[in-house]
Amino acid sequence: MKTCGEIAAWFDRRWPESLAESWDNVGLLAGRAGKEVHTVYVALDATEAIIEAAIREGADMLITHHPLIFGGVKHVSDRDALGRRLLSLIAADISCYSGHTSFDIAKGGMADLAAGRLGLFDETKELLPLEVTGEQDDAPVGIGKIGDLKEVCAVETLAKTVKERFGIPAVTVYSSGRPVRRAAISPGSGKSMGKAALLRGADVLITGDMGHHEGLDLVAEGVSLVDAGHYGLEHLFVEAVAEKLEAEEAGLRVVRAPVVYPYQIR
């Protein structure tokens, strides 16, 4: 039987914690490393609803993409949402591991998954990161990917493709009015990725959490924007981690959080 620490080490071998951004908080964030694990619940966020579902499933360990603990914690009590979540996990003896930018950056992680689903390619070499942050196996890795679409198209056509391939109910489009071929994709929050998209010659940036001014600024530079939301491009984490865990750690019961968008479009 595997322990929580052994499963954390398994995650680290595939998507190394050492690749995470310096501002991030990844790894075992709550619970006992020595706890035996029979059931693992995999989710994007450790919300109260997710923790309740993990408890119902009898989970011993919760693996999330976004960190349960991100900033400083001055108290653990039921006076705020984070405290209530931590108390629930501790009371149920569920350990929580979070793989955030380590998963975003590493080979086979979020950047590769998103580019693969969109069908990006490069005729001369492997796809490059949109923003290089380090190396893995002597190759550059980083945030997002930059590559070419199979065909030149209008950004409105690309937006429909993004919705279909990622299962997104709606996206926000800022169009430069130009056809798109070279595409940058950066799952999660891409507010800081506009400059990288420009430098790498992208015709369009596909990301999430963009604001009005970021959209206008990109269009002014001739780059279209498809804002697919933070959740829209990152829910890939759940199936990817669960699938690998089932394949490589026999005997574990792995439960996937369902794809449920945390917002509604009226």
mmCIF file of C-alpha atoms in Angstrom:
data_model
loop_
_atom_site.group_PDB
_atom_site.id
_atom_site.type_symbol
_atom_site.label_atom_id
_atom_site.label_comp_id
_atom_site.label_asym_id
_atom_site.label_seq_id
_atom_site.Cartn_x
_atom_site.Cartn_y
_atom_site.Cartn_z
ATOM 1 C CA MET A 1 0.000 0.000 0.000
ATOM 2 C CA LYS A 2 1.244 3.461 -0.881
ATOM 3 C CA THR A 3 1.657 6.280 1.607
ATOM 4 C CA CYS A 4 0.814 9.915 1.041
ATOM 5 C CA GLY A 5 4.528 10.719 0.913
ATOM 6 C CA GLU A 6 5.107 8.086 -1.762
ATOM 7 C CA ILE A 7 2.307 9.443 -3.936
ATOM 8 C CA ALA A 8 3.691 12.958 -3.486
ATOM 9 C CA ALA A 9 7.067 11.617 -4.631
ATOM 10 C CA TRP A 10 5.384 10.002 -7.657
ATOM 11 C CA PHE A 11 3.892 13.366 -8.642
ATOM 12 C CA ASP A 12 7.241 15.071 -8.132
ATOM 13 C CA ARG A 13 9.025 12.586 -10.413
ATOM 14 C CA ARG A 14 6.616 13.334 -13.254
ATOM 15 C CA TRP A 15 6.104 17.058 -12.697
ATOM 16 C CA PRO A 16 9.041 18.192 -10.529
ATOM 17 C CA GLU A 17 8.393 20.676 -7.741
ATOM 18 C CA SER A 18 11.789 22.202 -8.536
ATOM 19 C CA LEU A 19 10.330 23.611 -11.773
ATOM 20 C CA ALA A 20 7.644 25.619 -9.969
ATOM 21 C CA GLU A 21 7.806 29.397 -10.001
ATOM 22 C CA SER A 22 9.479 30.962 -6.956
ATOM 23 C CA TRP A 23 6.235 32.681 -5.860
ATOM 24 C CA ASP A 24 4.244 29.449 -5.956
ATOM 25 C CA ASN A 25 3.374 26.977 -3.202
ATOM 26 C CA VAL A 26 3.461 23.351 -4.307
ATOM 27 C CA GLY A 27 3.827 19.986 -2.598
ATOM 28 C CA LEU A 28 2.203 18.391 0.431
ATOM 29 C CA LEU A 29 0.324 21.299 2.002
ATOM 30 C CA ALA A 30 -1.721 19.493 4.643
ATOM 31 C CA GLY A 31 -1.792 16.073 6.275
ATOM 32 C CA ARG A 32 0.514 13.226 7.209
ATOM 33 C CA ALA A 33 3.191 11.970 4.817
ATOM 34 C CA GLY A 34 3.070 8.535 6.423
ATOM 35 C CA LYS A 35 -0.672 8.036 6.058
ATOM 36 C CA GLU A 36 -1.682 4.960 4.056
ATOM 37 C CA VAL A 37 -3.642 5.864 0.941
ATOM 38 C CA HIS A 38 -6.358 3.708 -0.565
ATOM 39 C CA THR A 39 -8.423 6.384 -2.345
ATOM 40 C CA VAL A 40 -7.214 9.558 -4.054
ATOM 41 C CA TYR A 41 -9.560 12.367 -5.109
ATOM 42 C CA VAL A 42 -8.251 14.573 -7.954
ATOM 43 C CA ALA A 43 -9.613 18.094 -8.503
ATOM 44 C CA LEU A 44 -8.645 21.510 -9.804
ATOM 45 C CA ASP A 45 -9.403 23.430 -6.597
ATOM 46 C CA ALA A 46 -9.789 22.471 -2.936
ATOM 47 C CA THR A 47 -13.149 24.169 -2.497
ATOM 48 C CA GLU A 48 -15.483 23.283 0.360
ATOM 49 C CA ALA A 49 -17.680 21.368 -2.100
ATOM 50 C CA ILE A 50 -14.686 19.373 -3.362
ATOM 51 C CA ILE A 51 -13.546 18.564 0.174
ATOM 52 C CA GLU A 52 -17.063 17.419 1.070
ATOM 53 C CA ALA A 53 -17.075 15.187 -2.026
ATOM 54 C CA ALA A 54 -13.670 13.755 -1.091
ATOM 55 C CA ILE A 55 -14.967 12.962 2.391
ATOM 56 C CA ARG A 56 -18.041 11.230 0.949
ATOM 57 C CA GLU A 57 -15.801 9.131 -1.292
ATOM 58 C CA GLY A 58 -13.693 8.096 1.676
ATOM 59 C CA ALA A 59 -10.583 9.695 0.197
ATOM 60 C CA ASP A 60 -7.296 9.515 2.061
ATOM 61 C CA MET A 61 -5.610 12.073 -0.162
ATOM 62 C CA LEU A 62 -6.711 15.051 -2.241
ATOM 63 C CA ILE A 63 -4.572 16.131 -5.200
ATOM 64 C CA THR A 64 -5.325 19.575 -6.610
ATOM 65 C CA HIS A 65 -3.818 21.856 -9.202
ATOM 66 C CA HIS A 66 -4.311 25.142 -7.364
ATOM 67 C CA PRO A 67 -2.664 25.380 -3.945
ATOM 68 C CA LEU A 68 -4.895 25.042 -0.908
ATOM 69 C CA ILE A 69 -2.537 27.399 0.933
ATOM 70 C CA PHE A 70 -1.109 30.218 -1.165
ATOM 71 C CA GLY A 71 -0.330 33.208 1.046
ATOM 72 C CA GLY A 72 0.584 33.434 4.705
ATOM 73 C CA VAL A 73 -1.677 31.690 7.209
ATOM 74 C CA LYS A 74 -1.948 33.402 10.603
ATOM 75 C CA HIS A 75 -4.642 31.182 12.061
ATOM 76 C CA VAL A 76 -6.543 27.974 11.312
ATOM 77 C CA SER A 77 -10.092 28.435 12.540
ATOM 78 C CA ASP A 78 -13.639 28.438 11.241
ATOM 79 C CA ARG A 79 -13.571 32.239 10.928
ATOM 80 C CA ASP A 80 -12.654 32.139 7.230
ATOM 81 C CA ALA A 81 -12.988 29.869 4.198
ATOM 82 C CA LEU A 82 -9.396 28.615 4.219
ATOM 83 C CA GLY A 83 -9.554 27.759 7.911
ATOM 84 C CA ARG A 84 -12.800 25.824 7.420
ATOM 85 C CA ARG A 85 -11.274 23.855 4.555
ATOM 86 C CA LEU A 86 -8.169 22.976 6.545
ATOM 87 C CA LEU A 87 -10.224 21.969 9.559
ATOM 88 C CA SER A 88 -12.410 19.726 7.397
ATOM 89 C CA LEU A 89 -9.389 18.012 5.873
ATOM 90 C CA ILE A 90 -7.670 17.529 9.205
ATOM 91 C CA ALA A 91 -10.841 16.223 10.862
ATOM 92 C CA ALA A 92 -11.281 13.695 8.042
ATOM 93 C CA ASP A 93 -7.564 12.822 8.032
ATOM 94 C CA ILE A 94 -7.242 13.680 4.341
ATOM 95 C CA SER A 95 -3.836 14.822 3.129
ATOM 96 C CA CYS A 96 -3.681 17.480 0.411
ATOM 97 C CA TYR A 97 -1.032 17.754 -2.301
ATOM 98 C CA SER A 98 -1.007 20.626 -4.791
ATOM 99 C CA GLY A 99 0.906 20.658 -8.069
ATOM 100 C CA HIS A 100 0.505 24.107 -9.588
ATOM 101 C CA THR A 101 3.164 25.741 -11.766
ATOM 102 C CA SER A 102 5.237 22.554 -11.466
ATOM 103 C CA PHE A 103 2.483 20.859 -13.491
ATOM 104 C CA ASP A 104 2.050 23.897 -15.754
ATOM 105 C CA ILE A 105 5.716 23.922 -16.732
ATOM 106 C CA ALA A 106 6.909 20.292 -16.761
ATOM 107 C CA LYS A 107 6.956 18.060 -19.817
ATOM 108 C CA GLY A 108 3.628 16.347 -20.237
ATOM 109 C CA GLY A 109 1.972 18.963 -18.049
ATOM 110 C CA MET A 110 -0.522 21.716 -18.679
ATOM 111 C CA ALA A 111 1.307 23.497 -21.507
ATOM 112 C CA ASP A 112 1.786 20.303 -23.504
ATOM 113 C CA LEU A 113 -1.745 19.079 -22.831
ATOM 114 C CA ALA A 114 -3.366 22.335 -23.928
ATOM 115 C CA ALA A 115 -1.221 22.669 -27.059
ATOM 116 C CA GLY A 116 -1.951 19.060 -27.954
ATOM 117 C CA ARG A 117 -5.687 19.447 -27.572
ATOM 118 C CA LEU A 118 -5.637 22.577 -29.711
ATOM 119 C CA GLY A 119 -3.508 20.804 -32.320
ATOM 120 C CA LEU A 120 -0.580 23.234 -32.370
ATOM 121 C CA PHE A 121 2.519 22.123 -34.255
ATOM 122 C CA ASP A 122 5.882 23.345 -35.485
ATOM 123 C CA GLU A 123 7.203 21.944 -38.770
ATOM 124 C CA THR A 124 10.880 22.395 -37.879
ATOM 125 C CA LYS A 125 11.128 21.471 -34.197
ATOM 126 C CA GLU A 126 9.270 20.729 -30.999
ATOM 127 C CA LEU A 127 6.893 23.383 -29.748
ATOM 128 C CA LEU A 128 8.637 25.993 -27.627
ATOM 129 C CA PRO A 129 7.299 27.409 -24.359
ATOM 130 C CA LEU A 130 5.629 30.773 -24.659
ATOM 131 C CA GLU A 131 7.817 31.894 -21.758
ATOM 132 C CA VAL A 132 10.885 29.801 -20.900
ATOM 133 C CA THR A 133 11.389 29.393 -17.153
ATOM 134 C CA GLY A 134 13.868 26.518 -16.909
ATOM 135 C CA GLU A 135 15.111 23.208 -18.292
ATOM 136 C CA GLN A 136 14.017 19.600 -17.954
ATOM 137 C CA ASP A 137 16.058 16.788 -19.532
ATOM 138 C CA ASP A 138 18.240 19.418 -21.252
ATOM 139 C CA ALA A 139 15.236 20.950 -23.032
ATOM 140 C CA PRO A 140 13.594 24.324 -22.351
ATOM 141 C CA VAL A 141 10.330 24.274 -20.420
ATOM 142 C CA GLY A 142 8.051 27.036 -19.248
ATOM 143 C CA ILE A 143 4.640 28.627 -19.253
ATOM 144 C CA GLY A 144 2.364 27.994 -22.229
ATOM 145 C CA LYS A 145 3.279 27.042 -25.794
ATOM 146 C CA ILE A 146 3.670 28.803 -29.132
ATOM 147 C CA GLY A 147 2.978 27.060 -32.441
ATOM 148 C CA ASP A 148 0.958 27.023 -35.625
ATOM 149 C CA LEU A 149 -2.645 26.084 -36.278
ATOM 150 C CA LYS A 150 -3.355 23.507 -38.980
ATOM 151 C CA GLU A 151 -5.018 26.150 -41.138
ATOM 152 C CA VAL A 152 -5.225 29.917 -41.303
ATOM 153 C CA CYS A 153 -8.621 31.016 -40.033
ATOM 154 C CA ALA A 154 -10.591 33.913 -38.597
ATOM 155 C CA VAL A 155 -10.298 34.311 -34.827
ATOM 156 C CA GLU A 156 -14.062 33.719 -34.565
ATOM 157 C CA THR A 157 -13.560 30.275 -36.145
ATOM 158 C CA LEU A 158 -10.718 29.532 -33.747
ATOM 159 C CA ALA A 159 -12.921 30.562 -30.823
ATOM 160 C CA LYS A 160 -15.469 27.911 -31.827
ATOM 161 C CA THR A 161 -12.684 25.316 -32.008
ATOM 162 C CA VAL A 162 -11.461 26.249 -28.522
ATOM 163 C CA LYS A 163 -14.984 25.909 -27.122
ATOM 164 C CA GLU A 164 -15.452 22.494 -28.728
ATOM 165 C CA ARG A 165 -12.077 20.967 -27.855
ATOM 166 C CA PHE A 166 -11.965 22.191 -24.267
ATOM 167 C CA GLY A 167 -15.673 21.837 -23.547
ATOM 168 C CA ILE A 168 -16.142 25.509 -22.717
ATOM 169 C CA PRO A 169 -19.638 27.051 -22.719
ATOM 170 C CA ALA A 170 -18.456 30.496 -23.853
ATOM 171 C CA VAL A 171 -15.304 32.490 -24.567
ATOM 172 C CA THR A 172 -14.571 36.208 -24.899
ATOM 173 C CA VAL A 173 -12.993 37.319 -28.163
ATOM 174 C CA TYR A 174 -11.051 40.495 -28.928
ATOM 175 C CA SER A 175 -10.386 40.489 -32.679
ATOM 176 C CA SER A 176 -7.613 42.349 -34.459
ATOM 177 C CA GLY A 177 -9.504 41.766 -37.705
ATOM 178 C CA ARG A 178 -6.613 39.759 -39.117
ATOM 179 C CA PRO A 179 -6.520 36.015 -39.960
ATOM 180 C CA VAL A 180 -4.706 33.878 -37.380
ATOM 181 C CA ARG A 181 -2.151 31.087 -37.872
ATOM 182 C CA ARG A 182 0.527 31.437 -35.197
ATOM 183 C CA ALA A 183 -1.092 30.809 -31.824
ATOM 184 C CA ALA A 184 0.074 31.210 -28.250
ATOM 185 C CA ILE A 185 -1.763 29.283 -25.550
ATOM 186 C CA SER A 186 -1.290 29.876 -21.829
ATOM 187 C CA PRO A 187 -3.742 28.025 -19.558
ATOM 188 C CA GLY A 188 -4.779 29.799 -16.376
ATOM 189 C CA SER A 189 -4.282 33.510 -15.837
ATOM 190 C CA GLY A 190 -2.513 35.091 -18.809
ATOM 191 C CA LYS A 191 -2.456 38.765 -17.871
ATOM 192 C CA SER A 192 1.335 38.761 -17.885
ATOM 193 C CA MET A 193 1.687 36.807 -21.135
ATOM 194 C CA GLY A 194 0.741 39.483 -23.658
ATOM 195 C CA LYS A 195 4.324 40.677 -24.071
ATOM 196 C CA ALA A 196 5.590 37.134 -24.604
ATOM 197 C CA ALA A 197 2.921 36.534 -27.254
ATOM 198 C CA LEU A 198 4.020 39.696 -29.062
ATOM 199 C CA LEU A 199 7.719 38.832 -28.874
ATOM 200 C CA ARG A 200 7.119 35.367 -30.294
ATOM 201 C CA GLY A 201 5.078 36.623 -33.220
ATOM 202 C CA ALA A 202 1.681 35.248 -32.211
ATOM 203 C CA ASP A 203 -1.397 36.199 -34.185
ATOM 204 C CA VAL A 204 -3.617 35.203 -31.272
ATOM 205 C CA LEU A 205 -3.288 34.572 -27.539
ATOM 206 C CA ILE A 206 -5.545 31.944 -25.965
ATOM 207 C CA THR A 207 -5.617 32.234 -22.185
ATOM 208 C CA GLY A 208 -7.805 33.219 -19.241
ATOM 209 C CA ASP A 209 -8.472 35.991 -16.727
ATOM 210 C CA MET A 210 -7.802 38.793 -19.194
ATOM 211 C CA GLY A 211 -9.228 42.236 -18.630
ATOM 212 C CA HIS A 212 -10.700 44.914 -20.852
ATOM 213 C CA HIS A 213 -7.482 46.896 -21.112
ATOM 214 C CA GLU A 214 -5.310 43.837 -21.804
ATOM 215 C CA GLY A 215 -7.626 42.908 -24.665
ATOM 216 C CA LEU A 216 -7.557 46.384 -26.149
ATOM 217 C CA ASP A 217 -3.773 46.586 -25.854
ATOM 218 C CA LEU A 218 -3.280 43.274 -27.666
ATOM 219 C CA VAL A 219 -5.623 44.279 -30.487
ATOM 220 C CA ALA A 220 -3.731 47.571 -30.838
ATOM 221 C CA GLU A 221 -0.592 45.491 -31.455
ATOM 222 C CA GLY A 222 -2.357 43.343 -34.054
ATOM 223 C CA VAL A 223 -2.859 40.301 -31.802
ATOM 224 C CA SER A 224 -6.285 38.781 -31.254
ATOM 225 C CA LEU A 225 -7.355 37.373 -27.896
ATOM 226 C CA VAL A 226 -9.495 34.383 -26.977
ATOM 227 C CA ASP A 227 -10.223 34.485 -23.252
ATOM 228 C CA ALA A 228 -11.368 30.968 -22.381
ATOM 229 C CA GLY A 229 -11.430 31.538 -18.618
ATOM 230 C CA HIS A 230 -9.156 30.182 -15.934
ATOM 231 C CA TYR A 231 -11.095 26.971 -15.398
ATOM 232 C CA GLY A 232 -11.775 26.429 -19.097
ATOM 233 C CA LEU A 233 -8.225 25.575 -20.107
ATOM 234 C CA GLU A 234 -7.048 24.019 -16.844
ATOM 235 C CA HIS A 235 -9.649 21.382 -16.012
ATOM 236 C CA LEU A 236 -7.446 19.092 -18.163
ATOM 237 C CA PHE A 237 -5.400 18.583 -14.980
ATOM 238 C CA VAL A 238 -7.956 16.253 -13.405
ATOM 239 C CA GLU A 239 -8.133 13.633 -16.140
ATOM 240 C CA ALA A 240 -4.393 13.802 -16.912
ATOM 241 C CA VAL A 241 -3.302 13.185 -13.314
ATOM 242 C CA ALA A 242 -5.993 10.597 -12.599
ATOM 243 C CA GLU A 243 -5.185 8.626 -15.752
ATOM 244 C CA LYS A 244 -1.446 8.496 -15.006
ATOM 245 C CA LEU A 245 -2.033 7.637 -11.359
ATOM 246 C CA GLU A 246 -4.297 4.724 -12.259
ATOM 247 C CA ALA A 247 -1.834 3.441 -14.862
ATOM 248 C CA GLU A 248 1.296 3.696 -12.729
ATOM 249 C CA GLU A 249 0.137 3.095 -9.156
ATOM 250 C CA ALA A 250 -1.826 -0.153 -9.220
ATOM 251 C CA GLY A 251 -4.215 -0.791 -6.363
ATOM 252 C CA LEU A 252 -5.201 2.813 -5.785
ATOM 253 C CA ARG A 253 -8.789 3.911 -6.196
ATOM 254 C CA VAL A 254 -8.764 7.227 -8.067
ATOM 255 C CA VAL A 255 -11.829 9.478 -8.117
ATOM 256 C CA ARG A 256 -12.122 12.379 -10.540
ATOM 257 C CA ALA A 257 -13.896 15.599 -9.662
ATOM 258 C CA PRO A 258 -16.540 16.245 -12.330
ATOM 259 C CA VAL A 259 -16.076 19.126 -14.744
ATOM 260 C CA VAL A 260 -18.314 21.795 -13.244
ATOM 261 C CA TYR A 261 -17.745 25.415 -14.203
ATOM 262 C CA PRO A 262 -17.623 27.649 -11.104
ATOM 263 C CA TYR A 263 -19.575 30.392 -12.840
ATOM 264 C CA GLN A 264 -22.800 30.696 -14.809
ATOM 265 C CA ILE A 265 -23.532 32.485 -18.067
ATOM 266 C CA ARG A 266 -27.005 33.984 -18.173
#
